[in-house]
Coordinates of C-alpha atoms and ligand atoms in Angstrom, one line a residue:
M28 CA 0.0 0.0 0.0
Q29 CA 1.3 3.4 -0.9
I30 CA 1.2 6.5 1.2
D31 CA -2.0 8.3 0.4
S32 CA -1.9 10.8 -2.5
N33 CA -2.9 13.7 -0.1
L34 CA 0.7 13.4 1.3
T35 CA 2.1 14.9 -1.9
L36 CA 3.9 17.6 0.0
P37 CA 4.8 21.1 -1.2
V38 CA 8.5 21.4 -1.4
T39 CA 8.8 24.7 0.5
G40 CA 6.9 27.2 2.5
R41 CA 4.7 27.2 5.6
L42 CA 3.1 23.8 6.1
L43 CA 1.2 22.1 8.9
L44 CA 1.7 18.4 9.4
A45 CA -1.6 17.7 11.2
K46 CA -2.5 14.6 13.3
A47 CA 1.1 13.3 13.5
R48 CA 2.0 10.5 16.0
V49 CA 5.4 11.3 17.5
P50 CA 7.0 9.0 20.2
A51 CA 7.4 11.2 23.3
E52 CA 11.1 10.4 23.6
L53 CA 11.8 11.8 20.2
T54 CA 10.2 15.3 20.7
D55 CA 10.2 18.3 23.0
P56 CA 7.4 18.2 25.5
V57 CA 4.1 19.5 24.2
P58 CA 1.7 20.6 26.9
G59 CA -1.8 19.1 26.7
A60 CA -0.9 16.5 24.0
T61 CA -2.7 13.2 24.2
K62 CA -0.4 10.1 24.5
D63 CA -1.4 6.8 22.8
A64 CA -1.1 3.4 24.4
E65 CA 2.5 3.0 23.0
G66 CA 3.8 6.3 24.3
A67 CA 3.4 8.5 21.2
L68 CA 2.0 12.0 21.3
L69 CA -0.7 13.2 18.9
L70 CA 0.6 16.5 17.5
D71 CA 0.3 19.1 14.9
V72 CA 3.7 20.1 13.6
L73 CA 4.2 23.5 11.9
I74 CA 7.1 23.8 9.4
E75 CA 8.4 27.1 8.2
G76 CA 11.7 28.1 6.5
G77 CA 13.0 24.6 6.7
R78 CA 12.6 24.4 10.5
V79 CA 10.0 23.2 12.9
A80 CA 8.2 26.5 13.8
G81 CA 5.7 25.1 16.3
L82 CA 4.5 22.0 18.1
F83 CA 0.9 21.8 19.2
A84 CA -1.4 19.3 20.8
M85 CA -3.5 17.9 18.0
G86 CA -6.2 20.3 16.9
N87 CA -4.6 23.3 18.7
A88 CA -2.4 24.7 15.8
P89 CA -3.2 28.2 14.4
P90 CA -4.9 28.3 10.9
V91 CA -2.4 27.6 8.2
D92 CA -3.0 27.6 4.4
R93 CA -1.3 24.4 3.6
V94 CA -2.2 21.4 5.8
V95 CA -1.2 17.8 5.2
D96 CA -3.4 15.4 7.3
L97 CA -1.1 12.6 8.5
A98 CA -4.2 10.9 10.0
G99 CA -2.3 9.4 12.9
R100 CA 0.8 8.3 11.0
H101 CA 4.1 8.2 12.8
L102 CA 6.4 11.2 12.3
W103 CA 10.0 10.8 13.6
P104 CA 13.1 12.9 13.5
A105 CA 15.6 11.8 10.8
F106 CA 18.0 9.2 12.0
I107 CA 21.7 9.5 13.0
D108 CA 24.2 6.8 12.1
M109 CA 27.3 7.5 14.3
H110 CA 29.4 4.5 13.4
T111 CA 30.0 3.7 9.8
H112 CA 33.0 2.9 7.5
L113 CA 32.0 4.6 4.3
D114 CA 35.5 4.3 2.8
C115 CA 35.3 0.4 3.0
G116 CA 31.7 0.1 1.8
H117 CA 30.1 -1.3 -1.4
A118 CA 33.2 -3.1 -2.5
I119 CA 31.3 -6.3 -3.3
P120 CA 31.7 -8.2 -5.6
R121 CA 35.4 -7.4 -6.1
V122 CA 35.8 -8.1 -2.3
R123 CA 34.3 -11.4 -1.1
P124 CA 34.0 -11.4 2.7
D125 CA 34.5 -14.7 4.5
G126 CA 32.5 -13.7 7.6
T127 CA 35.5 -13.5 9.9
I128 CA 37.3 -10.6 11.6
H129 CA 40.6 -11.8 10.2
G130 CA 39.2 -11.8 6.7
G131 CA 37.6 -8.4 7.3
F132 CA 41.0 -6.9 8.0
S133 CA 43.1 -8.7 5.5
L134 CA 40.7 -8.3 2.6
T135 CA 40.3 -4.6 3.4
T136 CA 44.0 -3.9 3.3
E137 CA 44.3 -5.9 0.1
D138 CA 41.6 -3.7 -1.4
W139 CA 43.3 -0.4 -0.3
P140 CA 45.4 0.0 -3.5
R141 CA 42.2 0.1 -5.5
W142 CA 40.9 3.0 -3.5
S143 CA 41.6 5.8 -6.1
D144 CA 39.9 9.2 -5.7
E145 CA 37.3 8.1 -8.2
D146 CA 36.7 4.7 -6.6
L147 CA 36.3 6.2 -3.1
A148 CA 34.0 8.9 -4.4
L149 CA 31.7 6.4 -6.2
R150 CA 31.4 4.1 -3.2
M151 CA 31.1 6.7 -0.5
D152 CA 28.5 8.6 -2.6
F153 CA 26.5 5.4 -3.0
G154 CA 26.5 4.9 0.7
L155 CA 25.5 8.5 1.4
A156 CA 22.7 8.4 -1.2
C157 CA 21.3 5.2 0.4
A158 CA 21.4 6.9 3.8
H159 CA 19.8 10.1 2.5
A160 CA 16.9 8.2 0.8
H161 CA 16.3 6.2 4.0
G162 CA 16.1 9.4 6.2
V163 CA 19.6 9.6 7.8
A164 CA 20.6 13.2 8.5
A165 CA 24.1 12.7 9.8
I166 CA 26.8 10.1 9.7
R167 CA 30.1 9.6 11.5
S168 CA 32.5 7.5 9.4
H169 CA 35.7 6.0 10.6
V170 CA 38.5 6.7 8.1
D171 CA 41.2 4.0 7.6
S172 CA 44.3 5.8 8.9
E173 CA 47.0 3.1 9.2
T174 CA 49.8 5.0 7.5
L175 CA 50.0 8.8 7.1
A176 CA 50.1 8.5 3.2
Y177 CA 46.9 6.4 3.1
S178 CA 45.3 8.6 5.8
Q179 CA 45.8 11.8 3.8
H180 CA 44.4 10.1 0.7
H181 CA 41.3 8.7 2.5
W182 CA 40.7 11.8 4.5
R183 CA 40.7 14.0 1.4
A184 CA 38.1 11.7 -0.1
L185 CA 36.0 12.1 3.0
E186 CA 36.4 15.8 2.9
R187 CA 35.1 16.0 -0.7
A188 CA 32.1 13.9 0.3
R189 CA 31.5 16.0 3.4
T190 CA 31.4 19.2 1.2
K191 CA 29.2 17.6 -1.4
W192 CA 26.6 16.2 1.1
A193 CA 26.6 19.0 3.7
G194 CA 23.0 19.9 4.7
K195 CA 21.7 16.6 3.3
V196 CA 23.7 14.0 5.2
D197 CA 26.2 15.9 7.5
L198 CA 29.4 13.9 7.6
Q199 CA 32.1 13.7 10.3
G200 CA 35.3 11.6 10.1
V201 CA 37.2 9.8 12.8
T202 CA 40.6 8.1 12.6
I203 CA 40.7 4.4 12.8
C204 CA 44.2 2.9 13.3
A205 CA 46.1 0.6 15.6
M206 CA 46.7 2.4 18.9
E207 CA 50.5 2.2 18.2
A208 CA 50.0 5.0 15.7
W209 CA 49.5 7.4 18.6
V210 CA 53.0 6.8 19.9
G211 CA 54.6 6.8 16.5
D212 CA 56.4 9.5 14.6
D213 CA 53.3 10.6 12.6
A214 CA 50.9 10.9 15.6
R215 CA 50.9 14.7 15.6
A216 CA 50.5 14.9 11.8
L217 CA 47.6 12.4 11.9
A218 CA 45.9 14.4 14.7
D219 CA 46.4 17.6 12.7
L220 CA 45.0 16.0 9.6
A221 CA 41.8 14.9 11.4
A222 CA 41.4 18.3 13.0
D223 CA 41.9 20.1 9.6
M224 CA 39.1 17.9 8.1
G225 CA 36.6 18.6 10.9
G226 CA 37.2 15.1 12.3
I227 CA 38.0 13.6 15.6
L228 CA 40.4 10.9 16.9
G229 CA 40.1 7.2 17.4
G230 CA 41.9 3.9 17.3
V231 CA 41.6 0.2 18.0
T232 CA 42.4 -0.5 21.6
D233 CA 42.7 -4.3 21.6
T234 CA 45.6 -4.3 19.1
L235 CA 48.1 -3.7 21.8
D236 CA 49.0 -6.9 23.7
R237 CA 49.5 -6.9 27.4
G238 CA 53.2 -6.8 28.5
E239 CA 55.0 -9.8 30.0
N240 CA 53.8 -8.8 33.5
G241 CA 50.2 -8.9 32.3
T242 CA 49.7 -5.1 32.4
Y243 CA 48.5 -2.8 29.7
D244 CA 51.4 -0.3 30.0
A245 CA 51.8 0.1 26.3
L246 CA 48.1 0.8 25.8
A247 CA 48.0 3.1 28.7
H248 CA 50.8 5.1 27.2
A249 CA 49.1 5.2 23.8
L250 CA 45.8 6.3 25.4
D251 CA 47.6 9.1 27.3
R252 CA 49.1 10.4 24.0
L253 CA 45.8 10.2 22.2
F254 CA 43.9 12.1 24.9
A255 CA 46.7 14.7 25.0
L256 CA 46.6 15.2 21.3
A257 CA 42.7 15.4 21.3
K258 CA 42.8 17.8 24.3
E259 CA 45.3 20.1 22.5
R260 CA 43.0 20.3 19.5
G261 CA 39.6 20.3 21.2
L262 CA 38.6 17.1 19.5
D263 CA 36.3 14.3 20.8
V264 CA 37.5 10.6 20.9
D265 CA 35.7 7.6 19.4
L266 CA 37.4 4.2 19.9
H267 CA 37.0 0.7 18.5
V268 CA 37.1 -1.4 21.7
D269 CA 37.3 -5.2 22.4
Q270 CA 35.7 -6.6 19.3
T271 CA 36.7 -10.1 20.4
E272 CA 35.4 -13.0 22.5
D273 CA 38.9 -13.2 24.1
L274 CA 38.1 -12.3 27.8
T275 CA 41.7 -11.5 28.4
A276 CA 41.6 -8.6 25.9
F277 CA 39.5 -6.3 28.0
T278 CA 40.4 -2.6 27.6
I279 CA 37.4 -0.7 28.9
P280 CA 38.9 -0.2 32.4
E281 CA 42.2 1.0 30.9
I282 CA 40.3 3.6 28.7
A283 CA 38.3 4.7 31.8
R284 CA 41.5 5.2 33.9
A285 CA 43.3 7.0 31.1
R286 CA 40.3 9.3 30.6
L287 CA 40.2 10.1 34.4
R288 CA 44.0 10.9 34.6
S289 CA 43.9 12.9 31.4
G290 CA 41.6 15.7 32.5
F291 CA 40.2 15.4 29.0
Q292 CA 36.8 17.2 28.8
G293 CA 35.6 16.0 25.4
K294 CA 33.2 13.2 24.6
V295 CA 34.7 9.7 24.7
V296 CA 32.7 7.0 22.8
L297 CA 33.5 3.3 23.0
G298 CA 32.4 1.2 20.0
H299 CA 31.7 -2.6 20.0
C300 CA 32.8 -3.7 23.5
V301 CA 31.3 -7.1 22.7
N302 CA 33.2 -9.3 25.2
L303 CA 31.8 -7.2 28.1
A304 CA 28.6 -9.3 27.6
L305 CA 30.6 -12.4 28.3
M306 CA 32.0 -11.2 31.6
P307 CA 30.7 -12.3 35.0
P308 CA 27.9 -10.0 36.3
K309 CA 30.2 -8.6 39.0
V310 CA 32.8 -7.6 36.3
I311 CA 30.1 -6.0 34.2
E312 CA 28.8 -4.1 37.2
G313 CA 32.2 -2.9 38.3
T314 CA 33.3 -1.9 34.7
L315 CA 30.1 0.1 34.1
A316 CA 30.6 1.9 37.5
L317 CA 34.1 2.9 36.4
A318 CA 32.7 3.9 32.9
R319 CA 30.2 6.1 34.6
E320 CA 32.9 7.8 36.7
A321 CA 34.9 8.4 33.6
D322 CA 31.8 9.7 31.7
L323 CA 32.1 7.2 28.8
A324 CA 29.5 6.5 26.2
F325 CA 28.9 3.4 24.1
V326 CA 27.9 2.6 20.6
S327 CA 26.9 -0.9 19.5
M328 CA 26.6 -2.3 16.0
P329 CA 24.1 -5.1 16.4
T330 CA 23.6 -6.3 12.8
P331 CA 27.3 -6.9 11.7
M332 CA 28.1 -8.2 15.2
M333 CA 25.5 -10.9 14.8
Y334 CA 27.1 -11.7 11.5
L335 CA 30.8 -11.7 12.6
M336 CA 31.0 -12.8 16.2
D337 CA 30.9 -16.4 17.4
R338 CA 31.2 -17.7 13.8
K339 CA 32.7 -21.1 13.6
Q340 CA 32.6 -23.3 10.6
G341 CA 29.8 -25.8 10.7
R342 CA 28.5 -24.7 14.1
T343 CA 25.5 -22.5 14.8
P344 CA 26.5 -19.4 16.9
R345 CA 25.5 -19.6 20.5
W346 CA 26.0 -15.8 21.2
R347 CA 24.4 -12.8 19.7
G348 CA 27.7 -11.0 19.5
V349 CA 26.6 -7.7 21.0
T350 CA 27.7 -5.8 24.1
A351 CA 25.9 -5.8 27.4
A352 CA 23.4 -3.3 26.0
N353 CA 20.7 -3.5 28.6
E354 CA 23.2 -3.3 31.5
I355 CA 24.8 -0.2 29.9
R356 CA 21.4 1.5 29.6
A357 CA 20.3 0.4 33.1
A358 CA 23.5 1.9 34.5
G359 CA 22.4 5.3 33.0
L360 CA 25.2 5.4 30.4
P361 CA 24.5 6.6 26.9
L362 CA 24.1 3.8 24.3
A363 CA 23.8 4.5 20.6
I364 CA 23.6 2.1 17.7
G365 CA 25.3 2.3 14.4
G366 CA 25.2 0.6 11.0
D367 CA 28.9 -0.1 10.8
N368 CA 30.2 -1.8 7.7
C369 CA 28.1 -2.2 4.6
R370 CA 28.6 -4.6 1.7
D371 CA 32.4 -4.9 2.3
A372 CA 35.0 -7.2 3.6
W373 CA 33.7 -7.0 7.2
Y374 CA 30.0 -7.3 6.5
A375 CA 28.4 -8.7 3.4
Y376 CA 25.1 -6.9 3.6
G377 CA 23.4 -3.6 4.5
D378 CA 21.7 -0.5 3.0
H379 CA 22.5 2.3 5.4
D380 CA 18.9 2.1 6.7
M381 CA 18.9 3.1 10.4
L382 CA 15.3 2.0 10.8
D383 CA 16.5 -1.5 10.0
T384 CA 19.4 -1.2 12.4
L385 CA 17.0 0.0 15.1
K386 CA 14.6 -2.9 14.5
Q387 CA 17.5 -5.3 14.6
A388 CA 18.8 -3.7 17.8
I389 CA 15.5 -4.0 19.6
R390 CA 15.2 -7.7 18.8
I391 CA 18.9 -8.6 19.4
F392 CA 19.2 -6.7 22.6
Q393 CA 15.6 -7.6 23.7
A394 CA 15.4 -3.8 24.3
D395 CA 11.6 -3.9 24.4
E396 CA 9.2 -4.7 27.2
P397 CA 9.4 -1.9 27.9
L398 CA 10.5 -0.1 24.7
T399 CA 10.9 3.1 26.6
G400 CA 14.0 4.9 25.6
A401 CA 15.1 2.4 23.0
L402 CA 14.0 4.5 20.0
T403 CA 16.5 7.2 21.0
M404 CA 19.4 4.9 20.3
A405 CA 19.2 5.8 16.6
S406 CA 18.4 9.5 17.0
R407 CA 18.7 11.6 20.1
V408 CA 21.6 9.7 21.8
P409 CA 23.9 9.6 18.8
A410 CA 23.0 13.2 17.9
D411 CA 24.3 14.3 21.3
L412 CA 27.3 12.1 21.1
I413 CA 28.4 13.6 17.7
G414 CA 27.9 17.1 19.0
R415 CA 24.7 17.8 17.0
P416 CA 22.0 18.4 19.6
D417 CA 20.0 20.1 16.8
L418 CA 19.4 16.7 15.2
G419 CA 17.8 13.5 16.4
R420 CA 14.7 15.0 17.9
I421 CA 11.7 17.1 16.9
G422 CA 11.9 20.6 18.6
V423 CA 10.8 24.1 17.9
G424 CA 13.6 26.0 16.0
L425 CA 15.3 22.8 14.9
P426 CA 15.8 21.7 11.3
A427 CA 12.7 20.0 9.8
N428 CA 14.7 16.8 9.1
L429 CA 11.8 14.4 9.5
V430 CA 10.5 11.0 8.4
I431 CA 6.8 10.2 7.8
F432 CA 5.9 6.6 8.0
Q433 CA 2.8 4.8 6.7
A434 CA 2.5 3.1 10.1
R435 CA -0.1 4.4 12.5
S436 CA 1.2 2.3 15.4
L437 CA 4.7 1.7 16.8
N438 CA 4.1 -2.1 16.5
V439 CA 3.4 -1.8 12.8
L440 CA 6.3 0.6 12.3
L441 CA 8.7 -2.0 13.8
S442 CA 7.0 -4.9 11.9
R443 CA 6.9 -3.8 8.2
D444 CA 9.9 -2.3 6.4
Q445 CA 8.3 1.1 5.8
A446 CA 9.9 1.3 2.4
D447 CA 7.4 3.9 1.4
R448 CA 8.4 6.4 4.1
I449 CA 8.6 10.1 3.1
V450 CA 11.8 11.9 4.1
L451 CA 11.9 15.6 4.7
N452 CA 15.3 17.4 4.6
H453 CA 15.1 20.9 6.0
G454 CA 11.4 20.9 5.2
R455 CA 11.8 19.7 1.6
R456 CA 10.7 16.3 0.5
V457 CA 13.6 14.1 -0.6
T458 CA 12.6 12.8 -4.0
D459 CA 15.9 11.1 -4.9
G460 CA 15.3 7.3 -5.0
L461 CA 17.7 4.7 -3.7
P462 CA 20.8 4.4 -6.0
L463 CA 21.0 1.3 -8.1
H464 CA 23.7 -1.3 -7.4
H465 CA 24.2 -2.3 -11.0
E466 CA 24.9 1.3 -11.9
L467 CA 27.6 1.5 -9.2
E468 CA 29.1 -1.8 -10.4
Q469 CA 29.2 -0.4 -14.0
A470 CA 30.9 2.7 -12.8
L471 CA 33.4 0.7 -10.8
G472 CA 34.1 -1.6 -13.8
L473 CA 32.6 -4.6 -11.9
A474 CA 29.5 -5.1 -14.1
D475 CA 28.6 -8.7 -15.0
P476 CA 30.3 -9.2 -18.4
V477 CA 27.4 -11.4 -19.5
L478 CA 24.9 -8.5 -19.3
S479 CA 27.1 -5.6 -20.2
Ligands
ZN524 ZN1 33.6 0.0 13.1

């Protein structure tokens, strides 16, 4: 069933979206608004000049010439995807993932020489176009930064994409490299590069082995350098942490202690942290208490973790592969979700659709019953973590980056794919469809020779 024809929206101007159903956790409070049984408010939303100009309890908006009756459909803020790898993405079929972490790393590095300016632009554009059509307003992408030469090349590609997509899908980069890079000769140049490109700093913390005495001295030193470089430049930090089922590679406490001794005031986000879920309850509790003291935040990538973790040939996985999501949320710590890799050496599938990621997260984490707060993992929480509190919620004065769904209940919204959703970008309807895979393959020289 298509969205009704009366939802043919004007592209600009003053417009009232009447009888919208907005989950209370995704909007500013609206006095007098009725709440439905699933926690959504019934609202009239006034849009003017590309922004939300007013929020009213249903039926209380002032007269407006142009009214679109949403008839109780769900209206959400556009999504935020705060953990992606756009530079790796959409390399299938020239890259054929084997479903393992080792394969992800080795096949990606083997692919690097093919990452010309044009190749990066085509694949990153494709990812951004998917996200835009699905209603994603901002993306943070990790940028492969293993050597300074590769880093400069990859970051320049990101910068071109960032300029091209600004205002549609706002893009922010973060370095991803082994933590050794932050004690190497190029550390300062790499930090300057990220800063010049509007990016932030990160690294993979479980690449540094413990010393002979079982301590994490080398990691602690690298973290100290990273926090010092970030502090000097006023940059936030976003790390890849413990994507392993090895319980002896457990670096969250080291990161927390480094953060506490650094005096670093920026945001610190820890991605993955999957072996936390395998720890004894007392260890989880103690680790999260330390994380709270150190003001750490978390981001989980449920879909690719289900795919990658606990994969053993011929054996069905016993573990969902995700972090201790519900314990993190219960401890009052911010938890966002991200799409992560997409059709590349690390993860074979994906379409940059954060509604799909949210639906997966709710099921994989069992983050429902109650659902309260879970919807913010793909919007409000990541918006705050990437320093964009103007996004990820519906509020007066904020950009009208919105998604209208056909669903009139949350249950239906989370049940059907909502492929016919309508996306508004700064109040304008997004009419670009999803980009086509065979056109990308043609442009990359990967088209099926039988058909071309
Ligand atoms: Zn990642």
